[in-house]
PDB file of C-alpha atoms in Angstrom:
ATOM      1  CA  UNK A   1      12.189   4.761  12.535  1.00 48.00           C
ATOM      2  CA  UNK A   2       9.313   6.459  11.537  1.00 52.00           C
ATOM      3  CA  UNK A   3       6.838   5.942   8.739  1.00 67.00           C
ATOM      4  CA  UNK A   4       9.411   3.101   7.148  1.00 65.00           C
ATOM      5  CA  UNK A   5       8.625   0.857  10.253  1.00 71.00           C
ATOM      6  CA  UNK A   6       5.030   1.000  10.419  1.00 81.00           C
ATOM      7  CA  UNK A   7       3.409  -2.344   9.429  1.00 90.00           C
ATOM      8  CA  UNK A   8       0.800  -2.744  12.224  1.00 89.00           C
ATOM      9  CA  UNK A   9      -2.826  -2.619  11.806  1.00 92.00           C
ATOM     10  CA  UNK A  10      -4.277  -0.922  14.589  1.00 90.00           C
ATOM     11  CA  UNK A  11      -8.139  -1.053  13.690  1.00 92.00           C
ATOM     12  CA  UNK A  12      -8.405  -4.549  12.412  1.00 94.00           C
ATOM     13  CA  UNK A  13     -11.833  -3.898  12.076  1.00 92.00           C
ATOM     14  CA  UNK A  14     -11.731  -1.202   9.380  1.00 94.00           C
ATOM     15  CA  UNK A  15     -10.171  -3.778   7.193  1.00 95.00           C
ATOM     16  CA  UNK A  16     -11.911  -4.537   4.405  1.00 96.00           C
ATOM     17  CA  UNK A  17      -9.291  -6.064   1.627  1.00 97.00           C
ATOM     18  CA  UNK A  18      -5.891  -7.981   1.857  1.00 97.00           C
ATOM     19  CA  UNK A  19      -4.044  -8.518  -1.077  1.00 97.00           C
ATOM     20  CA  UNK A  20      -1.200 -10.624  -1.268  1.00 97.00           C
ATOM     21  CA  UNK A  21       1.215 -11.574  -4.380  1.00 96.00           C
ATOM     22  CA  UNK A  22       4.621 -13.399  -4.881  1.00 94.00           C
ATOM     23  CA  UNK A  23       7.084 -14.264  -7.146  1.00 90.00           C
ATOM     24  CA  UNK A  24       5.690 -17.851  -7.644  1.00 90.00           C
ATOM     25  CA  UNK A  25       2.838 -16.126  -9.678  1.00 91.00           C
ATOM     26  CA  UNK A  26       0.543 -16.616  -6.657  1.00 95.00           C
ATOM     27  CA  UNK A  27      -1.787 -14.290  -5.758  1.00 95.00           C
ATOM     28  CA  UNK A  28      -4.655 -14.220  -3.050  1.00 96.00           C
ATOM     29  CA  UNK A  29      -7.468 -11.411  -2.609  1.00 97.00           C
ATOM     30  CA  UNK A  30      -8.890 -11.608   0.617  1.00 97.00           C
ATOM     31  CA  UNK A  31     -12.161  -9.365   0.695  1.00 96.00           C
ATOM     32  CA  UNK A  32     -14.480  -8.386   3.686  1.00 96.00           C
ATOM     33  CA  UNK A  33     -18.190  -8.918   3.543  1.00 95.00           C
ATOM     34  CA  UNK A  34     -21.600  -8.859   5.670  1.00 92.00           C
ATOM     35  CA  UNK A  35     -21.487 -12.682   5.845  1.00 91.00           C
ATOM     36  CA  UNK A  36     -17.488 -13.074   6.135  1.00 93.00           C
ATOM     37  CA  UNK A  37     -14.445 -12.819   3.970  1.00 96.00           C
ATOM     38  CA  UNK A  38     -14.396 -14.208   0.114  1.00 94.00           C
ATOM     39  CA  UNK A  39     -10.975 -15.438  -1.701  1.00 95.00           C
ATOM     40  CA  UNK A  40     -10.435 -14.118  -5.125  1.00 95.00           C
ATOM     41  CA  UNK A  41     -14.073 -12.916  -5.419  1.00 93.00           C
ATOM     42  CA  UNK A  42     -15.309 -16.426  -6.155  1.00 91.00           C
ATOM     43  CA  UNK A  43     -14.368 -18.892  -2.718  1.00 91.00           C
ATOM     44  CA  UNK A  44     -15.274 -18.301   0.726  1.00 92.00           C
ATOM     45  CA  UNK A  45     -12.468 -17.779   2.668  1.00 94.00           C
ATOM     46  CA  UNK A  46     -11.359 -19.998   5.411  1.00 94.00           C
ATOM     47  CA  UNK A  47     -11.916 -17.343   8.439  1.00 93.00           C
ATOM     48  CA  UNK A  48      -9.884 -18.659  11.246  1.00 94.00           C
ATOM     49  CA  UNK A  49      -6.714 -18.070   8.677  1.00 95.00           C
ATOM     50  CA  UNK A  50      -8.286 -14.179   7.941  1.00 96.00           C
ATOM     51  CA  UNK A  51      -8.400 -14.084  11.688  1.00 96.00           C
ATOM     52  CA  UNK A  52      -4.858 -15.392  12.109  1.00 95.00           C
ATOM     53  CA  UNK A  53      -3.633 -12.997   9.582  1.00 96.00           C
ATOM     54  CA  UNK A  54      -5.657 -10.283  11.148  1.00 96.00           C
ATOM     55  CA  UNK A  55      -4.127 -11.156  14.451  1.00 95.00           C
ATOM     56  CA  UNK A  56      -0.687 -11.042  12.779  1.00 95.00           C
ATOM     57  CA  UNK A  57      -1.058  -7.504  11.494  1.00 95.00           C
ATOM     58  CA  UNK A  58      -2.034  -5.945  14.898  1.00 95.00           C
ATOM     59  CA  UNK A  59       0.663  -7.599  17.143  1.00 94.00           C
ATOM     60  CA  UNK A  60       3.516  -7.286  14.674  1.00 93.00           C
ATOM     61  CA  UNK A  61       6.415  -5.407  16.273  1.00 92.00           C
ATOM     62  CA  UNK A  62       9.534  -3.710  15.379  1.00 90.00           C
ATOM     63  CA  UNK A  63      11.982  -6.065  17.030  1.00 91.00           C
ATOM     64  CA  UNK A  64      15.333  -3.961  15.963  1.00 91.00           C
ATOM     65  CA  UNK A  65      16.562  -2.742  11.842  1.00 90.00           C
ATOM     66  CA  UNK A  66      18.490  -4.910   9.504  1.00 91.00           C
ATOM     67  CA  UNK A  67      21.881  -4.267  10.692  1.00 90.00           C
ATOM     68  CA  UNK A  68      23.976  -2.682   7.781  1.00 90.00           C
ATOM     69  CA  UNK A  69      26.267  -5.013   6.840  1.00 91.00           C
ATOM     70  CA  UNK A  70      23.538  -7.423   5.637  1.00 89.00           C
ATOM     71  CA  UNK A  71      21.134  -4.698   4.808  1.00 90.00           C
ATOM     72  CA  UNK A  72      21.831  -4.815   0.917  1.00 90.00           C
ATOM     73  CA  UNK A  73      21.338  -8.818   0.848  1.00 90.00           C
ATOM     74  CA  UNK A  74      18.125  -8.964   2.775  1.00 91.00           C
ATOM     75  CA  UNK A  75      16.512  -6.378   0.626  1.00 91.00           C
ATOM     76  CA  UNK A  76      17.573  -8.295  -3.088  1.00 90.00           C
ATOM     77  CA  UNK A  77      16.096 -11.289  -0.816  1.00 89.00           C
ATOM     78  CA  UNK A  78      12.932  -9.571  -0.105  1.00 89.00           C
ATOM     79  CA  UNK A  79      12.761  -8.384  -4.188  1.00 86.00           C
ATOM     80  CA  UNK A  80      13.710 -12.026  -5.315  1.00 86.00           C
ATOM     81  CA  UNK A  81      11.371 -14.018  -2.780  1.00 89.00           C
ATOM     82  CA  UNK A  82       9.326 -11.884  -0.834  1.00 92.00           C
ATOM     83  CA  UNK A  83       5.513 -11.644  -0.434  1.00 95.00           C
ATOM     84  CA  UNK A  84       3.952  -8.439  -1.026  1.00 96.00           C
ATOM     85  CA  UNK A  85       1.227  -7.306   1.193  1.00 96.00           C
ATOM     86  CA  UNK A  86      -1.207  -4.647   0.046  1.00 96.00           C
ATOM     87  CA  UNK A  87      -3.794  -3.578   3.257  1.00 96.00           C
ATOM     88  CA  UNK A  88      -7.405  -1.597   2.691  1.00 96.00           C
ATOM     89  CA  UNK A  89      -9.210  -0.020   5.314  1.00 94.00           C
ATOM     90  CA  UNK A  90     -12.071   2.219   5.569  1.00 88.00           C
ATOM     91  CA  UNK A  91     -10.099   5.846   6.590  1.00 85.00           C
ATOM     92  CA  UNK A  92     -12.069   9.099   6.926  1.00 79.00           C
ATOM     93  CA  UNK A  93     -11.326  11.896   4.604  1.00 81.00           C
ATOM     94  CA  UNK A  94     -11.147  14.071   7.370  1.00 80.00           C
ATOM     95  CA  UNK A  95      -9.876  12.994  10.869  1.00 79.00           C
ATOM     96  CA  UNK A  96      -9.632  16.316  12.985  1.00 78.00           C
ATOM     97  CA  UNK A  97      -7.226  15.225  16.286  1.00 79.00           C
ATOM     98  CA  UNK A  98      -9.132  12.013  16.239  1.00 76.00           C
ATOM     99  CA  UNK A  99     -12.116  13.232  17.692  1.00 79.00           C
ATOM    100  CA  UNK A 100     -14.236  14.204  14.770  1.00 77.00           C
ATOM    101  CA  UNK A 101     -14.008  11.860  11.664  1.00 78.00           C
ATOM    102  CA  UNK A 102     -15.402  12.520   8.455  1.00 75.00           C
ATOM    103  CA  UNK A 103     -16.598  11.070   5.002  1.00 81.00           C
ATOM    104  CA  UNK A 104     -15.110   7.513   5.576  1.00 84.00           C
ATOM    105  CA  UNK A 105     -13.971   5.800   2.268  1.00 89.00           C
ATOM    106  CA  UNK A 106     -11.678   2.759   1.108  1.00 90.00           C
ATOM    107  CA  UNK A 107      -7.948   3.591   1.112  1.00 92.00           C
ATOM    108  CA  UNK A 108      -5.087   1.292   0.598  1.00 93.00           C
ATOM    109  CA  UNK A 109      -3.219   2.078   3.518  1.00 92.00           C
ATOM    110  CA  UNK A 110      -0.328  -0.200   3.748  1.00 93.00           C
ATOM    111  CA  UNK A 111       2.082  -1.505   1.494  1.00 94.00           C
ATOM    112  CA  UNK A 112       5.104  -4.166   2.632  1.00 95.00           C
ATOM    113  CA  UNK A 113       7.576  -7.076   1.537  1.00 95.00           C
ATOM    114  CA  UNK A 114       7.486  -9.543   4.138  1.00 94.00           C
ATOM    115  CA  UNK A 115      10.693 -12.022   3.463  1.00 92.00           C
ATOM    116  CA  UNK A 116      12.122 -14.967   5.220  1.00 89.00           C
ATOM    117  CA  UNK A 117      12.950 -15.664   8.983  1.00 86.00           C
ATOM    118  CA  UNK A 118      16.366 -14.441  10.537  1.00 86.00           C
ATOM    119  CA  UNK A 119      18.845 -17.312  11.165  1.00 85.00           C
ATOM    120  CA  UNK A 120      17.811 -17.795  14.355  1.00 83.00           C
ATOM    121  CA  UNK A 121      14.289 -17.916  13.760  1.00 80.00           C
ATOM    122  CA  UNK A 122      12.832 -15.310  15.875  1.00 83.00           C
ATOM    123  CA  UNK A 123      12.123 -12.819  13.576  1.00 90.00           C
ATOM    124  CA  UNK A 124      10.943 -11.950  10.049  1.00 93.00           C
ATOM    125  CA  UNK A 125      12.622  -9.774   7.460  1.00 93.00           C
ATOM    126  CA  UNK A 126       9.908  -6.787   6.213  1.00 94.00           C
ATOM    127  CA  UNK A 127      10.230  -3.626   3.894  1.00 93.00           C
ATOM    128  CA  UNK A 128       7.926  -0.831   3.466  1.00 92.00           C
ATOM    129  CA  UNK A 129       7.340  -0.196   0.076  1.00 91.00           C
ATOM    130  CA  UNK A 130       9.314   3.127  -0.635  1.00 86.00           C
ATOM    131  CA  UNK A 131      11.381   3.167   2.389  1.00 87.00           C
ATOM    132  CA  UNK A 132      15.069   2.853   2.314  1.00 86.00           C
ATOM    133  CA  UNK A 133      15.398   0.419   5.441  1.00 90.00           C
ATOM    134  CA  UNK A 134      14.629  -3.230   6.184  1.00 92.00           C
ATOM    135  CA  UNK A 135      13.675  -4.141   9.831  1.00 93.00           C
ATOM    136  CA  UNK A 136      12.777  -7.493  11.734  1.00 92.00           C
ATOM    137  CA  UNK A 137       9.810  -7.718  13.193  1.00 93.00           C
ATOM    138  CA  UNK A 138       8.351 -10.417  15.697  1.00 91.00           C
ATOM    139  CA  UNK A 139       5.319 -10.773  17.805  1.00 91.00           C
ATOM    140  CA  UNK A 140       5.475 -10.378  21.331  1.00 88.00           C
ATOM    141  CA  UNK A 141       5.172 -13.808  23.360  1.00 84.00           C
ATOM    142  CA  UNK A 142       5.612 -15.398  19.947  1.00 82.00           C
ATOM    143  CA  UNK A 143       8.805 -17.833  19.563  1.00 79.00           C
ATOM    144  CA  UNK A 144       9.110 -18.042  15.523  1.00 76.00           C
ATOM    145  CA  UNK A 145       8.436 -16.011  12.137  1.00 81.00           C
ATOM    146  CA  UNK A 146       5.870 -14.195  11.089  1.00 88.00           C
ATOM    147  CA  UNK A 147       6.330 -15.279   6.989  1.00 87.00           C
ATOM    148  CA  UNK A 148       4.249 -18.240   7.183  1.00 88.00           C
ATOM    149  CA  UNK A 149       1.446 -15.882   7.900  1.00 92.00           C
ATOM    150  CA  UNK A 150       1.366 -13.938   4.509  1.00 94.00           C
ATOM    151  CA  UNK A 151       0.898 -16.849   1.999  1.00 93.00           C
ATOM    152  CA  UNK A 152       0.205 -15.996  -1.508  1.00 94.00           C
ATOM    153  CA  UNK A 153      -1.283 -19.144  -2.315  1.00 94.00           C
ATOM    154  CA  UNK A 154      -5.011 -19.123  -2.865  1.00 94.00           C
ATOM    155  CA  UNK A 155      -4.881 -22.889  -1.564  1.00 92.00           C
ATOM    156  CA  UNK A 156      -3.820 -22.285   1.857  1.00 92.00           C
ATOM    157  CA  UNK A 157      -6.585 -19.603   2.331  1.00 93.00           C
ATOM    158  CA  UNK A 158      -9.557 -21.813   0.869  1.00 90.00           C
ATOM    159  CA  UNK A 159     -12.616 -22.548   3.406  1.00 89.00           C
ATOM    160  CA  UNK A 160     -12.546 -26.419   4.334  1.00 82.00           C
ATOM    161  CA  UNK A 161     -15.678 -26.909   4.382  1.00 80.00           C
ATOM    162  CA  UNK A 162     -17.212 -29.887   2.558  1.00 75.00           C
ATOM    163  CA  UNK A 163     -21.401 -30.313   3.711  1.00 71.00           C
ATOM    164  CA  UNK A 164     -22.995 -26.841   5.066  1.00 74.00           C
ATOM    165  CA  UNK A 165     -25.574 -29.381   6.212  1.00 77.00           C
ATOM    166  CA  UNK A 166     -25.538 -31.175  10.040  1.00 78.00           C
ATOM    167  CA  UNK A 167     -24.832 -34.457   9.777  1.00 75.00           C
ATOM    168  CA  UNK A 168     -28.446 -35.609  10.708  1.00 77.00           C
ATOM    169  CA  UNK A 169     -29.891 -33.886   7.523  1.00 81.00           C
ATOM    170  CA  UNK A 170     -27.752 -36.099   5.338  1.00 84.00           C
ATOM    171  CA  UNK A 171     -29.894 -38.889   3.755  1.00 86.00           C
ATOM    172  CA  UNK A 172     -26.578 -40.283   2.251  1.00 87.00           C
ATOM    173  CA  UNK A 173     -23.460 -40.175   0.578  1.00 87.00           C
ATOM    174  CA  UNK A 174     -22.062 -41.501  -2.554  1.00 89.00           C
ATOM    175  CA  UNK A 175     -18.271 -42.181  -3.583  1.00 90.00           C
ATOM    176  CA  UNK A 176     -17.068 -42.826  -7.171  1.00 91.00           C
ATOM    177  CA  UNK A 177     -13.847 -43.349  -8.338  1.00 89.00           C
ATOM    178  CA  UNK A 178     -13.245 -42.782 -11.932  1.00 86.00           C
ATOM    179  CA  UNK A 179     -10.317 -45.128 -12.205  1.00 86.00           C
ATOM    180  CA  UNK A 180     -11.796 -47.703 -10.183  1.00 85.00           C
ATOM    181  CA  UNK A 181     -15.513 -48.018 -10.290  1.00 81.00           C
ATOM    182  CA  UNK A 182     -15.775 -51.243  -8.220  1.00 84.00           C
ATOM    183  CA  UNK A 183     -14.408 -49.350  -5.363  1.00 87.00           C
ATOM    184  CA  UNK A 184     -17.136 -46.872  -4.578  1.00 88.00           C
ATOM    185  CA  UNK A 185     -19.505 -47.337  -2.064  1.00 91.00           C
ATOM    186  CA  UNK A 186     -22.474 -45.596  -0.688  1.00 89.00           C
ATOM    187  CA  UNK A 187     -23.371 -44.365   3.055  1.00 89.00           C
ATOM    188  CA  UNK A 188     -27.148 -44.101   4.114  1.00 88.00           C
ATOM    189  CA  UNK A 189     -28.694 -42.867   7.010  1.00 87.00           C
ATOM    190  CA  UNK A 190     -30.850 -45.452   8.200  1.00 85.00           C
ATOM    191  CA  UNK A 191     -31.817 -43.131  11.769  1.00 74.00           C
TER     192      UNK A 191
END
């Protein structure tokens, strides 16, 4: 298998961008900072989802290759509706037998389709860009697919969060509606 079947992340901790892109036009940019992950350079990122995806990329397993009669079909799947997943790590320039690691930089160090689940559900279709096989991969202990996990759609990786303040620090809380201005109504916090 070889090179063409390695999508796991093994240091999920050198990881410091995840770039994701389908053919809906969507595209996310998950970056790592000091005070947590940012989407597209502007929105905090939700980090239990970066966490989830993180999770994803280190327990992903080979579970067997595309078998070669559908081989052809999955892989004009994978080019017509698959999500492509770009992983950066910090990688030393020099890594002598793993022992002595030198002059770390940024390096984009994985690049895969990830496509839809197999009929029955229990695995995912992926392709390494450049490599000349599909496999399936799954997730140990896992009964499901893996494509749900690699969402290109800046919406689904948004933080949730509404008030950074504690409830008890809000003096209150105004609602407007536009279309119906008789229907607002206001909240105070009276102790």
């Amino acid at each position: 298998q070889g090179d063409s079947a390695d999508f796991q992340v093994w240091d999920t901790a050198s990881v410091t961008k995840i770039y994701l892109a389908d053919r809906d036009d969507f595209e996310t940019l998950l970056e790592r900072h000091e005070d947590g992950w940012t989407l597209n350079k502007t929105y905090k990122a939700h980090p239990k989802q970066v966490e989830n995806l993180l999770t994803t990329l280190y327990k992903v397993r080979i579970k067997m290759p595309v078998s070669v009669a559908s081989h052809d079909n999955v892989v004009k799947q994978l080019a017509v509706k698959g999500t492509k997943v770009e992983v950066y790590q910090i990688v030393p320039r020099i890594n002598l037998f793993n022992r002595i690691k030198l002059f770390n930089h940024e390096k984009r160090t994985k690049v895969f389709y990830v496509g839809d689940a197999t009929k029955d559900g229990s695995g995912t279709f992926m392709l390494k860009e450049g490599a000349d096989k599909a496999y399936i991969v799954y997730i140990r202990g896992f009964r499901g697919f893996v494509s749900t996990r690699f969402t290109a759609n800046p919406d689904d990786w948004g933080d949730h969060t509404i008030f950074h303040e504690s409830l008890g620090d809000i003096q209150s809380v105004s609602v407007e509606f536009q279309e119906k201005p008789q229907g607002g109504f206001r909240i105070d916090n009276v102790g």
